PDB file of C-alpha atoms in Angstrom:
ATOM      1  CA  UNK A  21      -4.622  10.370 -12.331  1.00 68.00           C
ATOM      2  CA  UNK A  22      -5.354   9.422 -15.929  1.00 69.00           C
ATOM      3  CA  UNK A  23      -8.785   9.092 -17.477  1.00 74.00           C
ATOM      4  CA  UNK A  24      -8.287   5.319 -17.675  1.00 73.00           C
ATOM      5  CA  UNK A  25      -7.524   5.247 -13.923  1.00 75.00           C
ATOM      6  CA  UNK A  26     -10.661   7.261 -13.187  1.00 84.00           C
ATOM      7  CA  UNK A  27     -12.808   4.926 -15.285  1.00 84.00           C
ATOM      8  CA  UNK A  28     -11.243   1.896 -13.590  1.00 81.00           C
ATOM      9  CA  UNK A  29     -11.993   3.319 -10.159  1.00 87.00           C
ATOM     10  CA  UNK A  30     -15.568   4.101 -11.205  1.00 90.00           C
ATOM     11  CA  UNK A  31     -16.061   0.543 -12.462  1.00 87.00           C
ATOM     12  CA  UNK A  32     -14.722  -0.816  -9.150  1.00 86.00           C
ATOM     13  CA  UNK A  33     -17.039   1.523  -7.233  1.00 89.00           C
ATOM     14  CA  UNK A  34     -20.075   0.418  -9.242  1.00 88.00           C
ATOM     15  CA  UNK A  35     -19.196  -3.260  -8.888  1.00 86.00           C
ATOM     16  CA  UNK A  36     -18.903  -2.728  -5.139  1.00 87.00           C
ATOM     17  CA  UNK A  37     -22.494  -1.483  -5.051  1.00 89.00           C
ATOM     18  CA  UNK A  38     -23.805  -4.809  -6.339  1.00 86.00           C
ATOM     19  CA  UNK A  39     -24.461  -7.567  -3.848  1.00 80.00           C
ATOM     20  CA  UNK A  40     -24.442 -11.365  -3.899  1.00 81.00           C
ATOM     21  CA  UNK A  41     -25.105 -13.059  -7.231  1.00 83.00           C
ATOM     22  CA  UNK A  42     -25.653  -9.698  -8.919  1.00 88.00           C
ATOM     23  CA  UNK A  43     -22.043  -8.763  -8.118  1.00 86.00           C
ATOM     24  CA  UNK A  44     -20.757 -11.925  -9.796  1.00 89.00           C
ATOM     25  CA  UNK A  45     -22.906 -11.275 -12.887  1.00 91.00           C
ATOM     26  CA  UNK A  46     -21.801  -7.634 -13.089  1.00 90.00           C
ATOM     27  CA  UNK A  47     -18.132  -8.610 -12.726  1.00 90.00           C
ATOM     28  CA  UNK A  48     -18.529 -11.287 -15.421  1.00 92.00           C
ATOM     29  CA  UNK A  49     -20.133  -8.693 -17.710  1.00 92.00           C
ATOM     30  CA  UNK A  50     -17.238  -6.246 -17.193  1.00 91.00           C
ATOM     31  CA  UNK A  51     -14.630  -8.953 -17.857  1.00 92.00           C
ATOM     32  CA  UNK A  52     -16.474 -10.130 -20.986  1.00 94.00           C
ATOM     33  CA  UNK A  53     -16.660  -6.578 -22.348  1.00 94.00           C
ATOM     34  CA  UNK A  54     -12.964  -5.968 -21.585  1.00 92.00           C
ATOM     35  CA  UNK A  55     -11.993  -9.157 -23.407  1.00 94.00           C
ATOM     36  CA  UNK A  56     -14.149  -8.215 -26.385  1.00 96.00           C
ATOM     37  CA  UNK A  57     -12.792  -4.675 -26.662  1.00 94.00           C
ATOM     38  CA  UNK A  58      -9.256  -5.895 -25.982  1.00 94.00           C
ATOM     39  CA  UNK A  59      -9.454  -8.374 -28.852  1.00 96.00           C
ATOM     40  CA  UNK A  60     -10.706  -5.634 -31.184  1.00 96.00           C
ATOM     41  CA  UNK A  61      -7.962  -3.279 -30.041  1.00 96.00           C
ATOM     42  CA  UNK A  62      -5.367  -6.018 -30.642  1.00 96.00           C
ATOM     43  CA  UNK A  63      -6.528  -6.336 -34.248  1.00 96.00           C
ATOM     44  CA  UNK A  64      -6.336  -2.558 -34.717  1.00 95.00           C
ATOM     45  CA  UNK A  65      -2.795  -2.501 -33.279  1.00 95.00           C
ATOM     46  CA  UNK A  66      -1.738  -5.328 -35.619  1.00 95.00           C
ATOM     47  CA  UNK A  67      -3.159  -3.646 -38.727  1.00 95.00           C
ATOM     48  CA  UNK A  68      -1.901  -0.160 -37.906  1.00 95.00           C
ATOM     49  CA  UNK A  69       1.482  -1.464 -36.728  1.00 92.00           C
ATOM     50  CA  UNK A  70       2.008  -3.399 -39.966  1.00 92.00           C
ATOM     51  CA  UNK A  71       0.882  -0.528 -42.200  1.00 94.00           C
ATOM     52  CA  UNK A  72       2.121   2.574 -40.372  1.00 94.00           C
ATOM     53  CA  UNK A  73       4.411   2.113 -37.350  1.00 93.00           C
ATOM     54  CA  UNK A  74       4.901   5.898 -36.854  1.00 94.00           C
ATOM     55  CA  UNK A  75       1.103   6.283 -36.591  1.00 95.00           C
ATOM     56  CA  UNK A  76       0.953   3.531 -33.957  1.00 94.00           C
ATOM     57  CA  UNK A  77       3.748   5.254 -32.013  1.00 92.00           C
ATOM     58  CA  UNK A  78       1.850   8.574 -32.169  1.00 93.00           C
ATOM     59  CA  UNK A  79      -1.322   6.886 -30.951  1.00 93.00           C
ATOM     60  CA  UNK A  80       0.605   5.235 -28.094  1.00 92.00           C
ATOM     61  CA  UNK A  81       1.762   8.682 -26.914  1.00 88.00           C
ATOM     62  CA  UNK A  82      -1.859   9.775 -26.283  1.00 90.00           C
ATOM     63  CA  UNK A  83      -2.695   9.378 -22.576  1.00 84.00           C
ATOM     64  CA  UNK A  84      -6.044   7.681 -23.181  1.00 87.00           C
ATOM     65  CA  UNK A  85      -4.806   5.323 -25.905  1.00 91.00           C
ATOM     66  CA  UNK A  86      -1.613   4.536 -23.949  1.00 89.00           C
ATOM     67  CA  UNK A  87      -3.714   3.526 -20.953  1.00 86.00           C
ATOM     68  CA  UNK A  88      -5.870   1.225 -23.066  1.00 90.00           C
ATOM     69  CA  UNK A  89      -2.836  -0.325 -24.747  1.00 93.00           C
ATOM     70  CA  UNK A  90      -1.201  -0.964 -21.373  1.00 89.00           C
ATOM     71  CA  UNK A  91      -4.443  -2.347 -19.920  1.00 88.00           C
ATOM     72  CA  UNK A  92      -4.579  -4.935 -22.708  1.00 92.00           C
ATOM     73  CA  UNK A  93      -0.794  -5.533 -22.815  1.00 91.00           C
ATOM     74  CA  UNK A  94      -0.616  -4.176 -26.369  1.00 94.00           C
ATOM     75  CA  UNK A  95       1.728  -1.187 -26.026  1.00 93.00           C
ATOM     76  CA  UNK A  96       4.269  -1.262 -28.891  1.00 93.00           C
ATOM     77  CA  UNK A  97       7.174  -0.431 -26.543  1.00 92.00           C
ATOM     78  CA  UNK A  98       8.073  -2.468 -23.485  1.00 93.00           C
ATOM     79  CA  UNK A  99       7.687  -1.140 -19.962  1.00 93.00           C
ATOM     80  CA  UNK A 100      11.489  -1.065 -19.662  1.00 94.00           C
ATOM     81  CA  UNK A 101      11.810   1.074 -22.805  1.00 94.00           C
ATOM     82  CA  UNK A 102       9.139   3.530 -21.652  1.00 93.00           C
ATOM     83  CA  UNK A 103      10.627   3.825 -18.156  1.00 94.00           C
ATOM     84  CA  UNK A 104      14.092   4.407 -19.625  1.00 94.00           C
ATOM     85  CA  UNK A 105      12.701   7.201 -21.837  1.00 92.00           C
ATOM     86  CA  UNK A 106      10.931   8.742 -18.832  1.00 92.00           C
ATOM     87  CA  UNK A 107      14.121   8.686 -16.764  1.00 92.00           C
ATOM     88  CA  UNK A 108      15.950  10.384 -19.635  1.00 92.00           C
ATOM     89  CA  UNK A 109      13.413  13.223 -19.386  1.00 90.00           C
ATOM     90  CA  UNK A 110      14.111  13.770 -15.659  1.00 87.00           C
ATOM     91  CA  UNK A 111      17.903  13.439 -15.893  1.00 87.00           C
ATOM     92  CA  UNK A 112      18.493  17.102 -16.814  1.00 87.00           C
ATOM     93  CA  UNK A 113      16.708  18.132 -13.610  1.00 80.00           C
ATOM     94  CA  UNK A 114      18.723  15.687 -11.530  1.00 78.00           C
ATOM     95  CA  UNK A 115      21.899  16.768 -13.337  1.00 78.00           C
ATOM     96  CA  UNK A 116      21.236  20.369 -12.343  1.00 75.00           C
ATOM     97  CA  UNK A 117      21.658  19.118  -8.743  1.00 69.00           C
ATOM     98  CA  UNK A 118      24.765  17.054  -9.662  1.00 71.00           C
ATOM     99  CA  UNK A 119      22.789  13.842  -9.427  1.00 76.00           C
ATOM    100  CA  UNK A 120      21.493  11.012 -11.577  1.00 82.00           C
ATOM    101  CA  UNK A 121      19.260   7.970 -11.355  1.00 85.00           C
ATOM    102  CA  UNK A 122      19.972   4.369 -12.312  1.00 88.00           C
ATOM    103  CA  UNK A 123      17.308   1.839 -13.270  1.00 91.00           C
ATOM    104  CA  UNK A 124      18.003  -1.192 -11.067  1.00 92.00           C
ATOM    105  CA  UNK A 125      15.123  -3.330 -12.315  1.00 93.00           C
ATOM    106  CA  UNK A 126      11.410  -3.892 -12.771  1.00 94.00           C
ATOM    107  CA  UNK A 127       9.823  -6.855 -10.998  1.00 93.00           C
ATOM    108  CA  UNK A 128       6.075  -7.537 -10.794  1.00 91.00           C
ATOM    109  CA  UNK A 129       5.186  -3.895 -11.464  1.00 90.00           C
ATOM    110  CA  UNK A 130       7.698  -2.546  -8.933  1.00 93.00           C
ATOM    111  CA  UNK A 131      10.321  -0.210 -10.375  1.00 92.00           C
ATOM    112  CA  UNK A 132      13.614  -0.135  -8.484  1.00 92.00           C
ATOM    113  CA  UNK A 133      15.863   2.883  -8.905  1.00 89.00           C
ATOM    114  CA  UNK A 134      19.099   4.088  -7.335  1.00 84.00           C
ATOM    115  CA  UNK A 135      19.946   7.761  -6.879  1.00 81.00           C
ATOM    116  CA  UNK A 136      23.533   8.722  -7.651  1.00 78.00           C
ATOM    117  CA  UNK A 137      25.771  11.724  -7.172  1.00 74.00           C
ATOM    118  CA  UNK A 138      24.705  14.349  -4.666  1.00 64.00           C
ATOM    119  CA  UNK A 139      21.133  12.989  -4.807  1.00 57.00           C
ATOM    120  CA  UNK A 140      22.271   9.851  -2.932  1.00 53.00           C
ATOM    121  CA  UNK A 141      21.447  10.357   0.742  1.00 56.00           C
ATOM    122  CA  UNK A 142      20.302  13.956   0.349  1.00 57.00           C
ATOM    123  CA  UNK A 143      17.253  14.824   2.474  1.00 57.00           C
ATOM    124  CA  UNK A 144      15.612  16.511  -0.503  1.00 57.00           C
ATOM    125  CA  UNK A 145      15.923  13.241  -2.440  1.00 51.00           C
ATOM    126  CA  UNK A 146      12.521  12.233  -1.114  1.00 50.00           C
ATOM    127  CA  UNK A 147      10.936  15.172  -2.887  1.00 62.00           C
ATOM    128  CA  UNK A 148      13.059  14.615  -6.002  1.00 57.00           C
ATOM    129  CA  UNK A 149      12.101  10.937  -6.192  1.00 55.00           C
ATOM    130  CA  UNK A 150       8.441  11.501  -5.390  1.00 60.00           C
ATOM    131  CA  UNK A 151       7.683  14.420  -7.640  1.00 74.00           C
ATOM    132  CA  UNK A 152      10.237  14.445 -10.431  1.00 80.00           C
ATOM    133  CA  UNK A 153      10.971  10.787 -11.070  1.00 85.00           C
ATOM    134  CA  UNK A 154       7.716   9.140 -10.055  1.00 86.00           C
ATOM    135  CA  UNK A 155       5.523  11.564 -12.005  1.00 87.00           C
ATOM    136  CA  UNK A 156       7.261  11.023 -15.341  1.00 89.00           C
ATOM    137  CA  UNK A 157       7.515   7.266 -14.801  1.00 89.00           C
ATOM    138  CA  UNK A 158       3.802   6.888 -14.023  1.00 86.00           C
ATOM    139  CA  UNK A 159       2.857   8.944 -17.064  1.00 85.00           C
ATOM    140  CA  UNK A 160       4.978   6.750 -19.330  1.00 88.00           C
ATOM    141  CA  UNK A 161       4.217   3.405 -17.673  1.00 89.00           C
ATOM    142  CA  UNK A 162       0.954   3.439 -15.699  1.00 86.00           C
ATOM    143  CA  UNK A 163       1.331  -0.289 -15.084  1.00 89.00           C
ATOM    144  CA  UNK A 164       4.116   0.473 -12.579  1.00 90.00           C
ATOM    145  CA  UNK A 165       2.459  -0.099  -9.199  1.00 89.00           C
ATOM    146  CA  UNK A 166       5.291   1.132  -6.980  1.00 90.00           C
ATOM    147  CA  UNK A 167       8.582   2.999  -7.283  1.00 88.00           C
ATOM    148  CA  UNK A 168      11.297   2.083  -4.798  1.00 86.00           C
ATOM    149  CA  UNK A 169      14.279   4.439  -4.783  1.00 80.00           C
ATOM    150  CA  UNK A 170      17.518   3.435  -3.061  1.00 75.00           C
ATOM    151  CA  UNK A 171      19.393   6.332  -1.541  1.00 60.00           C
ATOM    152  CA  UNK A 172      16.308   8.206  -0.392  1.00 55.00           C
ATOM    153  CA  UNK A 173      16.496   9.374   3.181  1.00 53.00           C
ATOM    154  CA  UNK A 174      13.064   8.980   4.801  1.00 51.00           C
ATOM    155  CA  UNK A 175      11.538  12.263   5.905  1.00 50.00           C
ATOM    156  CA  UNK A 176      11.474  12.717   9.646  1.00 52.00           C
ATOM    157  CA  UNK A 177       8.252  14.141  10.960  1.00 52.00           C
ATOM    158  CA  UNK A 178       7.532  16.337  13.915  1.00 52.00           C
ATOM    159  CA  UNK A 179       4.318  17.164  15.746  1.00 54.00           C
ATOM    160  CA  UNK A 180       1.284  17.062  13.485  1.00 56.00           C
ATOM    161  CA  UNK A 181       3.107  14.859  10.938  1.00 54.00           C
ATOM    162  CA  UNK A 182       4.864  17.809   9.286  1.00 52.00           C
ATOM    163  CA  UNK A 183       8.333  17.111   7.841  1.00 49.00           C
ATOM    164  CA  UNK A 184      11.212  18.399   9.932  1.00 48.00           C
ATOM    165  CA  UNK A 185      13.638  20.762   8.261  1.00 47.00           C
ATOM    166  CA  UNK A 186      17.158  19.318   8.130  1.00 45.00           C
ATOM    167  CA  UNK A 187      19.596  21.136  10.377  1.00 43.00           C
ATOM    168  CA  UNK A 188      22.725  22.161   8.514  1.00 42.00           C
ATOM    169  CA  UNK A 189      25.627  24.330   9.601  1.00 44.00           C
ATOM    170  CA  UNK A 190      25.106  27.995   8.856  1.00 42.00           C
ATOM    171  CA  UNK A 191      27.595  29.101   6.171  1.00 46.00           C
ATOM    172  CA  UNK A 192      27.650  32.673   7.520  1.00 45.00           C
ATOM    173  CA  UNK A 193      29.810  33.454  10.539  1.00 47.00           C
ATOM    174  CA  UNK A 194      28.027  35.431  13.201  1.00 43.00           C
ATOM    175  CA  UNK A 195      30.196  37.972  15.057  1.00 45.00           C
TER     176      UNK A 195
END
C-alpha cells in the first residue's frame, strides 16, 4: 500500500467519524482542498514539463509524486504506457517458466490480461498473476482497480480454506 493510499484511507476514516451536516461540510472541505492543490500541481507539471521533461519523468517515478499525479490525472505517461512498462518488467520471470502475458485491454480501471505459453491453465498461474504481475502493475498504475487474468485456474480449497495441492503423476517409478 502506498503512502497516498494510506492517506486516502485515513481521510475516508475521518470523514466517516463526522455525522449529519458536519459530514457534508467536512467532505466539501476535503474536495475544495483537493481541487486547490490539484490546480497548483497542474501548473507545476506544465512548467516543469515544458522546461525539463526528464525532470518531470524522474519526479513521476517517485511513489509519492506518482500517486499525486495519478490522483489528479496529471501523470505524463498514460495508464496504458505505464502498464506496458510494468508488464515488460515481469516478462523475464514469466519467460523463465516458458510463459508470457498479453495486455488485452483497460476498461474503467479494470486491466485485462491473458497468460500465454505454459502459464496458460497452469495451477501456479494464480500465484504468478497475483504476486508477480499484479504487484508491478499496481506500483506503476495505482489507478488500476482490478486485474483480471484469463488463463488462471482458480485455486481449489480444502478444509479450513487452505489451497489444495495439485495432484500430478509422480515422475519416479516405484519398484
